[in-house]
Structures are given as C-alpha cells and as structure tokens.
Coordinates of C-alpha atoms in Angstrom, one line a residue:
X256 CA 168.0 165.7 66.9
X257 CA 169.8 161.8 67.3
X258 CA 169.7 162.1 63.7
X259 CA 171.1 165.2 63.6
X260 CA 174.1 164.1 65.9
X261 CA 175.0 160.9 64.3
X262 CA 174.8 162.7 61.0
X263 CA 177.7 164.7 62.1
X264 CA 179.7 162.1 64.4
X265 CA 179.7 160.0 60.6
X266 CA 181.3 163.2 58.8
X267 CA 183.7 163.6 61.9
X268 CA 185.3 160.1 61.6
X269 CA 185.5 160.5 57.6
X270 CA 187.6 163.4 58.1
X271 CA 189.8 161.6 61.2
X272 CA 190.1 158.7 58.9
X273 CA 191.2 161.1 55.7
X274 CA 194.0 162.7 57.7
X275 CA 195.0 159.4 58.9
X276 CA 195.4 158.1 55.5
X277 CA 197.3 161.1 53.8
X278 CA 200.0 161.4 57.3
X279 CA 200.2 157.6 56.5
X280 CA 200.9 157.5 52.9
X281 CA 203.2 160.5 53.6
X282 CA 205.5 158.2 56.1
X283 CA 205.5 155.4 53.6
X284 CA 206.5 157.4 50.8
X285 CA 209.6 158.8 52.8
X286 CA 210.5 155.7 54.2
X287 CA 210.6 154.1 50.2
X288 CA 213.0 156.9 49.2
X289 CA 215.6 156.7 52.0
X290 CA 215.8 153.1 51.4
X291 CA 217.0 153.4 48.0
X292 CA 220.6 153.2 47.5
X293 CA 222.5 156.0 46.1
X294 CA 222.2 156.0 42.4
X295 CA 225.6 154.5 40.5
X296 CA 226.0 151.5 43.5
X297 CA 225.3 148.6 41.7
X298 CA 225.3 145.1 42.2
X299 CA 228.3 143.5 40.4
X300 CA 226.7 140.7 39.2
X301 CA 224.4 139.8 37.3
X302 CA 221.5 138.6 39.9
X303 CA 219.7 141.3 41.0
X304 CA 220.1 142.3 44.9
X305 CA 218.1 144.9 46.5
X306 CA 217.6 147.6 44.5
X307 CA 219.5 146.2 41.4
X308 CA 218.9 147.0 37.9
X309 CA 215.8 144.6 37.9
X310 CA 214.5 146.5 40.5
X311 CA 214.3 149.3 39.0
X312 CA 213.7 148.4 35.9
X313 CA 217.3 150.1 34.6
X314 CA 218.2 148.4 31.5
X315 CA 221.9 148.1 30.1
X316 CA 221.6 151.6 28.2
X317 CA 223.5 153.3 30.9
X318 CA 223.0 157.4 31.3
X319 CA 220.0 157.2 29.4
X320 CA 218.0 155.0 31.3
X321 CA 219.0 156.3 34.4
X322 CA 218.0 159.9 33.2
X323 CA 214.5 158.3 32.1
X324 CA 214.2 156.4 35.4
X325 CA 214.4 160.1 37.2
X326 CA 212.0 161.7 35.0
X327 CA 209.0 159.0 35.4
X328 CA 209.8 159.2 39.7
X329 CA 209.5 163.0 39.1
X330 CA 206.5 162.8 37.4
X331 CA 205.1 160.0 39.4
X332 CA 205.9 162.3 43.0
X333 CA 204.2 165.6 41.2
X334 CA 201.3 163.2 40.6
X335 CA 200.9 162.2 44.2
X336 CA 201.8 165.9 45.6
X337 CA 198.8 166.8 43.1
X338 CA 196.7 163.7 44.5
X339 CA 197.5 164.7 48.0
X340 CA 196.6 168.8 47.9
X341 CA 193.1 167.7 46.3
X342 CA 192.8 165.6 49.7
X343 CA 194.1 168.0 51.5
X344 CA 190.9 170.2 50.5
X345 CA 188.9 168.1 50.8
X346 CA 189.9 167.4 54.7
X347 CA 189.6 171.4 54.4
X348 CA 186.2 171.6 53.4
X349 CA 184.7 168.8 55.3
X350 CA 186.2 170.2 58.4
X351 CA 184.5 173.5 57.5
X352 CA 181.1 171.9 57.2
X353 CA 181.4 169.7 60.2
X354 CA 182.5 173.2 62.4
X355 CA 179.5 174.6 60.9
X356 CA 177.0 171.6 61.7
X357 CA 179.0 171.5 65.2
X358 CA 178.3 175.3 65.9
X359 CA 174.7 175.0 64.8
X360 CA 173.9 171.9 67.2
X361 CA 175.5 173.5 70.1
X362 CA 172.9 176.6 69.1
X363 CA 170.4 174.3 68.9
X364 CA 170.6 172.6 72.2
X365 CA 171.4 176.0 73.8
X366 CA 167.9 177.4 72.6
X367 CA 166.2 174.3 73.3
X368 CA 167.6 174.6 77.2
X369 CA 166.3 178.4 77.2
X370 CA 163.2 177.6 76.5
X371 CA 162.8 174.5 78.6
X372 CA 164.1 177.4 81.4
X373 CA 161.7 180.0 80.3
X374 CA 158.6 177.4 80.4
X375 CA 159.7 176.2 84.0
X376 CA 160.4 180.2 85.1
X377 CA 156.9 181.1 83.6
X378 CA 154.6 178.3 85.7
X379 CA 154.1 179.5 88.6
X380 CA 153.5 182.5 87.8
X381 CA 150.1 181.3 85.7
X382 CA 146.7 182.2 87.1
X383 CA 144.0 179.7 87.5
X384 CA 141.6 179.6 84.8
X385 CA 138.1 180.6 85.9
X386 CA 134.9 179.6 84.8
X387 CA 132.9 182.0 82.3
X388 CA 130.8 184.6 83.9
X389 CA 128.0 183.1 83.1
X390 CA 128.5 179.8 85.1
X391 CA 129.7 181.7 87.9
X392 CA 125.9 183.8 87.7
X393 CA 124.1 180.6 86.9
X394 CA 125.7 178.8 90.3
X395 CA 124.9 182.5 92.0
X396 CA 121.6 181.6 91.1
X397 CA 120.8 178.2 91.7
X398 CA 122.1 179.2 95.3
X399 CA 119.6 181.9 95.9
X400 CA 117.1 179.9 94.9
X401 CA 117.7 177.0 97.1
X402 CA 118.2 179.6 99.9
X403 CA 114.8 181.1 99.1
X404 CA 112.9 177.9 98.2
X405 CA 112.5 176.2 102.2
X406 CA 111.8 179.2 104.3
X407 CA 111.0 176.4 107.0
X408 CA 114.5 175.7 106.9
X409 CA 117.0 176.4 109.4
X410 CA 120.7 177.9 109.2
X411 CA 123.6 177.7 111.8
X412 CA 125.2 180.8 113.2
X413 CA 128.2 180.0 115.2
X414 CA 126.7 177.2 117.5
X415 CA 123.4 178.8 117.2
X416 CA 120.1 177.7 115.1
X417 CA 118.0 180.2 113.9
X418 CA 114.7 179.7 112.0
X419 CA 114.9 180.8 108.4
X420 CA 112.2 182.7 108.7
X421 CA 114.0 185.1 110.9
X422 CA 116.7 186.0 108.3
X423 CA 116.7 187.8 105.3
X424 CA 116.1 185.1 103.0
X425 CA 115.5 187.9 100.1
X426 CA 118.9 189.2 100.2
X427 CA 120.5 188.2 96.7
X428 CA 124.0 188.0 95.7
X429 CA 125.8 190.9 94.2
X430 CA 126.9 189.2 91.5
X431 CA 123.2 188.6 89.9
X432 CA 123.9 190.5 86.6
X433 CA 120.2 192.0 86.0
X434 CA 120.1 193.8 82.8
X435 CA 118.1 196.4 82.1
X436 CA 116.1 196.1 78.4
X437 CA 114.4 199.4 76.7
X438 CA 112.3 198.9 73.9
X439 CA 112.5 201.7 71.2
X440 CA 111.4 203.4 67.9
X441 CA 110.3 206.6 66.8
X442 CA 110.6 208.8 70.3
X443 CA 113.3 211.0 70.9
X444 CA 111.8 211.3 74.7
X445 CA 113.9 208.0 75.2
X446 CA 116.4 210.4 76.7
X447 CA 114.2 210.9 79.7
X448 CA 113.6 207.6 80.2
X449 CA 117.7 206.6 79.6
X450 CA 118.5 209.5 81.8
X451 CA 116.5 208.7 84.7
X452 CA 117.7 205.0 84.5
X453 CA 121.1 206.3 84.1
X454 CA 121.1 208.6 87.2
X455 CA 119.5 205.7 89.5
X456 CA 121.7 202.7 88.4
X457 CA 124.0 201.7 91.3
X458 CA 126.2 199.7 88.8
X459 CA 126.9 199.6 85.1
X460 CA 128.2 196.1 85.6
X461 CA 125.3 194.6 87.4
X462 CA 122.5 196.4 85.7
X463 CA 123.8 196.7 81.7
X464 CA 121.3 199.0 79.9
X465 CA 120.0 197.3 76.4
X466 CA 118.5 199.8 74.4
X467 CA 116.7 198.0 71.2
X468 CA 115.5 200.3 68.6
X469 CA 112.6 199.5 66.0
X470 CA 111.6 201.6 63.2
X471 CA 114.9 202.6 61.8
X472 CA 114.3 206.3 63.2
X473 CA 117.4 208.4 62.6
X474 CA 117.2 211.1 65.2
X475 CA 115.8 209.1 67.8
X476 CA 119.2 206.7 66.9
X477 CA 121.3 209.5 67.3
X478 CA 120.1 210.0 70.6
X479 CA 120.9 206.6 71.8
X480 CA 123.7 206.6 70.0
X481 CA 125.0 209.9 72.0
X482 CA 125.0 208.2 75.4
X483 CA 128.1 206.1 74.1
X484 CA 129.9 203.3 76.2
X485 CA 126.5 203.8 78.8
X486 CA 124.5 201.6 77.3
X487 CA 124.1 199.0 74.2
X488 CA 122.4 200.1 71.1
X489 CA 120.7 197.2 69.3
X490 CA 119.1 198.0 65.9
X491 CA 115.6 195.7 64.8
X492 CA 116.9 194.3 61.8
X493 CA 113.9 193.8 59.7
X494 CA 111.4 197.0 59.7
X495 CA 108.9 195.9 56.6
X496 CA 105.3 195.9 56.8
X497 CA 103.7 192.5 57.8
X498 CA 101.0 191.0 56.2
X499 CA 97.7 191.6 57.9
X500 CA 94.5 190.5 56.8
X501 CA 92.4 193.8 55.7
X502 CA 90.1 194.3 59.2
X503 CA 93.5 194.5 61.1
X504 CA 95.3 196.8 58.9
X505 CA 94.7 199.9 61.6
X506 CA 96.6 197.3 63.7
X507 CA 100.1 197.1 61.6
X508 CA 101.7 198.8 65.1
X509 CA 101.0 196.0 67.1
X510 CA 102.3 193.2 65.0
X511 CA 105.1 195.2 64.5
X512 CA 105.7 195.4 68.5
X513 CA 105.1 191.9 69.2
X514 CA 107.9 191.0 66.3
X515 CA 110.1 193.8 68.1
X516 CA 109.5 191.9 71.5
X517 CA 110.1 188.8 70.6
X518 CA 113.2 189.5 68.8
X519 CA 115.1 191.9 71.2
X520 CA 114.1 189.0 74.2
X521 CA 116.0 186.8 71.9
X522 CA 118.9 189.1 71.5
X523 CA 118.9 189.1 75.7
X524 CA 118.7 185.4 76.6
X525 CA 120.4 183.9 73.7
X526 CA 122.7 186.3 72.3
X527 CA 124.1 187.6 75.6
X528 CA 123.1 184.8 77.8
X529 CA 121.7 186.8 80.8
X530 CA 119.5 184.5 82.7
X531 CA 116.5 187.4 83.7
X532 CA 115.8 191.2 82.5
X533 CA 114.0 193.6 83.2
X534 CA 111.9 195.3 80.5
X535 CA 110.9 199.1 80.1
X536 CA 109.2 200.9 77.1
X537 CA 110.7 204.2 76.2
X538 CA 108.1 206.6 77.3
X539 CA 108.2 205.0 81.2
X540 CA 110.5 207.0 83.8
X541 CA 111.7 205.2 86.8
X542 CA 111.4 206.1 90.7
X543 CA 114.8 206.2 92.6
X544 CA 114.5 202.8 94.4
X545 CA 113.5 200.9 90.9
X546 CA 117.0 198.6 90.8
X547 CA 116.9 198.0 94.6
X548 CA 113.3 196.6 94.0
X549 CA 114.3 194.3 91.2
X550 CA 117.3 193.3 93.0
X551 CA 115.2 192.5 96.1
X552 CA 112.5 190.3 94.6
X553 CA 114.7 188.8 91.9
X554 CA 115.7 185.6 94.1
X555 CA 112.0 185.3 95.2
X556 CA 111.0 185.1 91.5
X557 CA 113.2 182.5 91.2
X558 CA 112.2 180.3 93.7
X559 CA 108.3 180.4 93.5
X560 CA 107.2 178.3 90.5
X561 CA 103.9 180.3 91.4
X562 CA 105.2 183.5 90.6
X563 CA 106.2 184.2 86.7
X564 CA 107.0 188.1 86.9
X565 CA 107.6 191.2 88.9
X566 CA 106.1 194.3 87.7
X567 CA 106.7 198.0 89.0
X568 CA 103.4 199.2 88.0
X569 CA 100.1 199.1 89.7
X570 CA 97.3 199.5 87.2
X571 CA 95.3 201.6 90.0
X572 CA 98.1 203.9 91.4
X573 CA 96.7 207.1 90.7
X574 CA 97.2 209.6 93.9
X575 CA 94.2 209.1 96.1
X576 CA 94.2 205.4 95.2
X577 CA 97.2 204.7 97.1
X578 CA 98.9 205.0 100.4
X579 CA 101.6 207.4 100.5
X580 CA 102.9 206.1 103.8
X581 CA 103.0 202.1 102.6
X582 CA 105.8 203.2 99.8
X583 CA 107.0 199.6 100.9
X584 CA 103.9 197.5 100.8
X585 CA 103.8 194.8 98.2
X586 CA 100.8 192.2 96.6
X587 CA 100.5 189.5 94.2
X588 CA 98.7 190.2 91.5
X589 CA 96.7 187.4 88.8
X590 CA 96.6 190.4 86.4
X591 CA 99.9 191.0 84.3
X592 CA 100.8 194.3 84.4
X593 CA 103.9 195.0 82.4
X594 CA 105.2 198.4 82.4
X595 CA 108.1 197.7 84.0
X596 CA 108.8 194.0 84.6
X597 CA 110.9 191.3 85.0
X598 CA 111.0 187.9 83.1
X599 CA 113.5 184.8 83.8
X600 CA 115.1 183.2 80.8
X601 CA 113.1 180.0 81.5
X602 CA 109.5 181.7 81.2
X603 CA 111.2 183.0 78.0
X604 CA 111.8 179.6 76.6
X605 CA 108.4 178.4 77.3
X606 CA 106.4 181.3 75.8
X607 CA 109.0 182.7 73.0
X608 CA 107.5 179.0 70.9
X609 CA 104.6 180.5 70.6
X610 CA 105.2 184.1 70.6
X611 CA 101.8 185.8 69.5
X612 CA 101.7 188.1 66.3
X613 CA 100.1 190.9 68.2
X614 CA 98.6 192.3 71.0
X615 CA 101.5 190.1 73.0
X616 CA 100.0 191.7 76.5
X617 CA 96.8 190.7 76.4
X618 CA 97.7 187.3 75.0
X619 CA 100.3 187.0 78.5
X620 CA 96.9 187.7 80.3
X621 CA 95.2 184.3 78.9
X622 CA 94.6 181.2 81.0
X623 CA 97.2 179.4 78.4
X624 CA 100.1 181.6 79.6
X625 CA 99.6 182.7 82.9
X626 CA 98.8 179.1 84.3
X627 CA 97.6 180.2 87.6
X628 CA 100.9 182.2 88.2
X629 CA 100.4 185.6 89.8
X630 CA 103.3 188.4 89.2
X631 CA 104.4 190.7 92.6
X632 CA 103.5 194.4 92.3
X633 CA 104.0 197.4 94.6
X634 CA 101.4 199.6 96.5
X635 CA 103.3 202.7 94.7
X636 CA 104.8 202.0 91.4
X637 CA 107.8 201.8 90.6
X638 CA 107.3 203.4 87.0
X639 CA 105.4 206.1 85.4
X640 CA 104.5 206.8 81.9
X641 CA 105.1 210.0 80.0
X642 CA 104.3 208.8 76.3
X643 CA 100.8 210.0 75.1
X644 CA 101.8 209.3 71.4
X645 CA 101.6 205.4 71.0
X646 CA 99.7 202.5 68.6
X647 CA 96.9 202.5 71.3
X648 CA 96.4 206.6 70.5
X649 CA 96.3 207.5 74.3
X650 CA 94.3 205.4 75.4
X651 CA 93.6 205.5 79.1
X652 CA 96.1 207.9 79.2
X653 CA 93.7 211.0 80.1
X654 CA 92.0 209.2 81.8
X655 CA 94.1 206.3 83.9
X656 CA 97.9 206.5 83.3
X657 CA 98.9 210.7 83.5
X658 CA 97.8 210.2 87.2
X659 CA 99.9 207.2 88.0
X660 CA 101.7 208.2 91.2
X661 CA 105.7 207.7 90.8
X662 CA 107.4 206.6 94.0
X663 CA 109.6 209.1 95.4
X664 CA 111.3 207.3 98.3
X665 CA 113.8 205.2 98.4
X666 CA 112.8 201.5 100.2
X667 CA 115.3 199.9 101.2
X668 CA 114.0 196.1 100.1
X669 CA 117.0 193.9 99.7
X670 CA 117.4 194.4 103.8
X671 CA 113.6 193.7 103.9
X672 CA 112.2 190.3 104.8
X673 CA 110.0 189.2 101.7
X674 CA 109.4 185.9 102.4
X675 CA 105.8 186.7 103.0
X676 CA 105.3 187.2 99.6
X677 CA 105.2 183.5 99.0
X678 CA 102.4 182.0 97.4
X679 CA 101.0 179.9 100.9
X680 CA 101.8 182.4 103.5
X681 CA 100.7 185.2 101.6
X682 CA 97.0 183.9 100.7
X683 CA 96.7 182.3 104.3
X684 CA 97.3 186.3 105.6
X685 CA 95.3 187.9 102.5
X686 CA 92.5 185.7 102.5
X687 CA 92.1 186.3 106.2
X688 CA 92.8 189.9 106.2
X689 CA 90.2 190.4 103.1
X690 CA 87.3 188.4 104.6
X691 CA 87.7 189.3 108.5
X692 CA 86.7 193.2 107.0
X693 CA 83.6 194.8 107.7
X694 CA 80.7 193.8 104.4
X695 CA 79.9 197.5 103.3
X696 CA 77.9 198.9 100.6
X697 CA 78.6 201.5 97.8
X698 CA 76.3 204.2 99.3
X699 CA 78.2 203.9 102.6
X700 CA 81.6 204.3 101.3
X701 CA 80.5 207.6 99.7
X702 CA 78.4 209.3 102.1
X703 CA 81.4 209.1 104.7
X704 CA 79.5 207.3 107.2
X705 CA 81.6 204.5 108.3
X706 CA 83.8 204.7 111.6
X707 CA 87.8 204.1 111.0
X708 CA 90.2 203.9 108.4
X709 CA 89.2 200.2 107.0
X710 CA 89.9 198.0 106.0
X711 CA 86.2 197.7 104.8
X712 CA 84.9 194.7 102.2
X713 CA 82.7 196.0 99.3
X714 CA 81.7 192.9 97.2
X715 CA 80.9 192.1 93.9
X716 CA 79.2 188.7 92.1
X717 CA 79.0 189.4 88.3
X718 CA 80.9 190.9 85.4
X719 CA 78.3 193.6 85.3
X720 CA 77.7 194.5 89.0
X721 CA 82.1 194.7 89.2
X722 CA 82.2 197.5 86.4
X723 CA 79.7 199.7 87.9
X724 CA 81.3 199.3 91.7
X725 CA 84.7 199.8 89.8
X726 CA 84.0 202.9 87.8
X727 CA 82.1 204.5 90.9
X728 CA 85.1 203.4 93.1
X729 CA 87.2 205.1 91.0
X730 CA 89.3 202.3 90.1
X731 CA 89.9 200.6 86.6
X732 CA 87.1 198.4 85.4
X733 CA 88.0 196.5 82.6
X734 CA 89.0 192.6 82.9
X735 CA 91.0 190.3 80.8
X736 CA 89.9 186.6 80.9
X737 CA 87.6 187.4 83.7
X738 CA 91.0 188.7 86.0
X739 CA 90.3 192.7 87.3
X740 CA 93.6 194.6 87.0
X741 CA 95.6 194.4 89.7
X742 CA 93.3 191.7 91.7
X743 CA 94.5 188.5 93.2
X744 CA 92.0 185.8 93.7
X745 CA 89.5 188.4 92.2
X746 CA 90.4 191.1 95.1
X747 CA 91.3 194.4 94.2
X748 CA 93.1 196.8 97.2
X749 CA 92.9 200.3 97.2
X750 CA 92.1 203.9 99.0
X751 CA 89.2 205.4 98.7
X752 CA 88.2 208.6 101.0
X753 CA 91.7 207.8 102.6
X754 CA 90.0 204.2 103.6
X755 CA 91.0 200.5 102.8
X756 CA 88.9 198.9 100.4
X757 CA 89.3 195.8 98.8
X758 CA 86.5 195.0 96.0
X759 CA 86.2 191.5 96.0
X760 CA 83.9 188.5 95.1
X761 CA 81.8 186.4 97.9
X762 CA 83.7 184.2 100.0
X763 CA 85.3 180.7 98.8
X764 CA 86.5 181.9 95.7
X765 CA 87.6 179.2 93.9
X766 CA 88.4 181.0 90.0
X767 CA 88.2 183.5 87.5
X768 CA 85.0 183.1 84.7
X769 CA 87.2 183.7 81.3
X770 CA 84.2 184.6 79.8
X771 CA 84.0 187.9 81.9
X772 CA 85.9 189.9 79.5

C-alpha cells in the first residue's frame, strides 16, 4: 500500500511540474513579443541597437525580408501552439489516471477500515471453542472412576465428613455415552429385539443403537433400514466363505461370527471412538430396566481391574430357579456369560490382537483371557432369547434358554449403593454367607425335609459328582475350563423348592481345575 501511495504522489508532482512549465513558457513567450518594437522603427545607424536589423536577422532587402521575417514567427508560434496542446493532453490524461489511482486508494483504505470494524464488531461475540465430545466423555470417565476406585475415602458436605461408603458411589454421570451394539444377519425378528430396545431407551443421545448386519440379507436389511434416523445401520463388508480345514466345515457359522464380532467391535471403538458398549444378538429382547442397569454398573466396571464385563443374563434363570422378590440382587460371576454384556474399549484392545477364529465365547471363558476377572450378573436377567434358529441349531434352547425368566420390574440401580459388588468386600460377605449355611445332602433337598427357607450348602468335590448334583438340581451342568456357569469361586446360587442353595466345592477353595471341562 506505501508502494501504492508513493507511486501516485510521483505521478502527482509530474503533472504539477508539467503545468508549471507550460503557464511558464506561456509568460515568457508574451513577455518576448511585447518587447519588440513596432515593426518599421529602426535604428538609424548602422550598429545594431535593441531589436535592430541584426537582431532580427532583417537584411537590406526591405519589404521582402520583412514579409519573410513574419511568416517564419508565424510558423514558429503555430509550432509551439501545436507543441503546447500535445502538453496540454497530456496534463489531461495524467490527471485522469492520477484521479483514477486517487479514487481507488481512497476505496481501498475505506474497505480495509470496514473490515478492520467488522473483525473488532465480531469478537466478542465468538463462543469459546470446546473440546471434542469425546474428551469431554473420556474426563467424565476418568472421574467416575476415581470416585468409584477408594470407597474408604471420604467426601465433604458443607462442613460435614461423611464416609464414602455412605454415598452413592455408583451414581455415573449423564454424560457417559453408552452405546448400544446389535449383531445381525439373516433374521427379520431383529424388529422385536430393535423394538423393545427402542421403547426402553431413555435417550437416543446417551444410548446410540448400532445395528451391524452380516450376511448381506436383503429383507432383514430392509427392516433395519425402516427404522431410519433411530438407529445406525452398519453393513459386514466382506461375506465370503473362510477357509476351514475339512472336520470344521459344519462349523463355517462360527468363523463367520467371530470375523463379524471382531469387526463390528472395531467399527465401535475405533471408528466411533466410544470408550464401552454394550453388546446384544438379534434374537435377545430386553426387560424395561436393561439401560438403568448398564448405566448403574458402568462406573463400577471401570474401576475394578477385577471385573472385565457386565452381563444381563444368568445362565440358570429359569422360573423356579430364581427369586422373584430379589429383582435387585446382583453376583459376580467367574463364568462369562454374554448375552447381553458390556465391554470397555481397553479390554477390547487387549483381546481384539488375538481375536480367535471361532467359537470366540468359549475362547473368552479360557484362563488366557479371563485372568481371574469375574463379570457382575443379575439374580433375574436382564435379557431373554427368542431365536431357536442359530449355528448352534437350538441347542439348549428346549431345554435351558425358552425358560429364562425376563425381568419385569423396573430397579431403580443408579440410586442404589453398589459398592458391595467390589471384588474384597463382596468375597469377604459371600464367602461367609456360603460357608456359615447348613451342609445338606441331595436326598434332603428333595424329600422336603429341611426346616426354613435356606440358605442351605449342598457340596460337591469332582467334575463328575458336580454334573450329577447339577442335573438333579435342576441347574446347568456343563463347565468351561473347570468354571460351572454362573459360579464364582466354584459356587453356584439358586432356588430350589423355593429354598437357597448354593452348590459349591469344600471349604478353602483356592481355583478352578481347567481340566474339568
């Protein structure tokens, strides 16, 4: 812009200098003509005064030379009138340019001030910027943890200490997004699963529904596909067969949901960033309390390193098995249980490595995996499977899972003290609670002898002599690296005859025996 302004300060003085010049030349011209003397008053002799003959150059041919003399200062005046109107426009046509360069500058500088104005006007009227969602869930989260993590801790209220213990340590922030993952592929029955989920979600924004479909099925994608904006529809891009060696061909399903798994739980953490989930399968409907339950033992996940899952399912909830007035009364359980479970993004990055080919459930249930962590489960669960029709062909569905009792009312968990549930406290209580019961046998349980509701002990010290007490008992008897379903510390808790029973090993149980299996 100095540039600019010099540029045109140079073409101003040129012009002031040009006029100068032609008023100047103009004045000297008109003062050289009036002093002349009149023509015909010469000098008499013959020195030359001013404006003589020599002068002038007017030679002793009389008329003639004077005639001559006229025409050359004619033609000499028309010369300089010519040379003076080409100066004159050129004075024109610089002046032109420099109003021109003047009018743009003064443009210039205007705009340049407007915006300067505009900027200043506009500041205070900018917002903050604040951090991506995802920090702000992330800090959300490390809090709760560190709330949850020293229940010995104490917190001021006003000028008042009160043990940690005495408030609702459990209670997580609002502002945990918790998404909600279905895993999908050939059944159109995912509506009743998407509906029920639907109809019980308190939020859309802090419980996103991820619906991720194997298979490539096209009527059960335009089923997903017709519950629009309500949920996300993710499509399994690669659907080919996987090579199997020829004794697990029968087994294709499998390897196919394990590749599913892993990839959608990739599409979760990585893709959208969320830092837990909550998986379902689409044949599993949901009781009405199922997101106050997640959102209740969420910040307990977090903080025991002993815990690596909730689950909504109990593997022995069959009516009859269960109490119907404990609707709130929740174990830890060695067995994972899966239907209905919740997985933090950092168990994710330590088992998605090595991801199994198949069979990825009973693979979580090795000692390799599980670690000695325990998952939390519910007396009534939380989910209930409708889907007959599966790789496994049913099984245990006539017998086990078409029983499984679905809660029904609604616990109100995130006002509920859970600190219990951690891993010291709780096995202090259970351990105490378990062995303090009465030793009975079988024949006693079912001949409806005993005195009292329970809790009675009925115990167990082989692989062999558990399945036979376990199918008599009514109560599932297979184990998976030597862990009964739904046991913790080999325990299993249950109703039988309207009684407490827990099925457990002898006293000072120190591990499970992988080999029972």
């Amino acid at each position: 812009m100095w540039c600019h302004w010099a540029m045109v300060r140079k073409k101003g003085s040129l012009i002031l200098c040009g006029a100068f010049l032609f008023v100047a030349w103009n004045a000297l011209l008109l003062l050289f003509l009036w002093g002349r003397p009149p023509i015909g008053r010469l000098g008499d002799g013959g020195g030359a005064e001013p404006g003589g003959r020599e002068e002038w150059g007017v030679r002793k041919g009389g008329k003639e030379d004077l005639a001559g003399e006229v025409f050359r200062l004619a033609e000499e005046v028309e010369s300089e009138l010519e040379t003076q109107k080409q100066l004159l426009k050129q004075i024109q046509s610089h002046r032109s340019l420099w109003e021109q360069q003047k009018a743009l500058g003064k443009r210039e500088t205007e705009d340049i001030k407007d915006e300067n104005n505009d900027l200043e006007h506009k500041k205070p009227q900018q917002l903050p910027q604040l951090p991506p969602q995802k920090d702000v869930l992330e800090k959300s989260n490390e809090k709760n943890a560190e709330d949850v993590a020293h229940p010995s801790d104490t917190k001021l209220e006003g000028d008042k200490e009160l043990p940690k213990s005495q408030l609702d340590s459990t209670n997580p922030s609002p502002q945990v997004v918790i998404p909600i993952l279905v895993i999908a592929c050939d059944r159109v029955t995912v509506k009743r699963s998407l509906d029920k989920l639907i109809q019980y979600r308190p939020s859309e924004e802090l419980y996103p529904i991820i619906v991720s479909q194997d298979c490539g099925h096209a009527e059960t994608a335009r089923v997903i596909g017709s519950y629009g904006s309500q949920v996300t529809h993710l499509s399994q891009p690669d659907i080919s067969d996987i090579p199997v060696r020829p004794e697990h061909r029968k087994f294709q399903g499998y390897y196919k949901i394990a590749r599913h798994y892993r990839w959608a739980l990739n599409q979760v953490f990585s893709t959208f960033a969320y830092s837990t989930v909550v998986i379902v399968e689409d044949d599993l409907e949901v009781a009405p309390d199922f997101f106050e339950y997640f959102r209740a033992l969420y910040p307990i996940l977090r903080a025991d390193p002993t815990l690596w899952c909730v689950s909504a399912w109990n593997d022995n909830g069959r009516d009859g098995l269960v109490d119907p007035g404990k609707a709130d009364l929740l174990y830890r359980t060695d067995f994972f249980p899966g239907l209905g479970w919740m997985l933090l993004k950092e168990v994710w990055a330590e088992l998605e490595p090595k991801w199994p080919k198949a069979f990825w459930d009973d693979w979580m249930r090795q000692p390799e995996q599980r670690k000695d962590r325990s998952c939390i489960r519910p007396e009534i669960s939380r989910t209930m499977t409708f889907g007959r029709k599966g790789v496994s062909l049913g099984q245990f569905f006539d017998q086990y899972l078409r029983y499984i009792k679905l809660n029904t009312e609604f616990v109100p968990f995130t006002k509920k003290d859970l600190s219990y549930l951690f891993r010291e406290r709780y096995d202090e209580n259970f351990v105490k609670e378990v062995y303090s019961a009465p030793l009975v046998k079988l024949e006693e349980l079912q001949q409806g002898g005993l005195k009292g509701s329970g809790p009675f002990r009925v115990q167990y010290s082989s692989r062999d002599s558990f399945k036979v007490l376990a199918r008599n008992l009514g109560v599932m008897d297979d184990l998976k690296s030597g862990v009964p379903r739904a046991g913790y510390r080999g325990v299993v808790s249950f109703l039988s005859r309207g009684r407490r029973v827990y099925l457990a090993p002898p006293e000072g149980w120190t591990k499970y025996d992988s080999t029972w299996s």
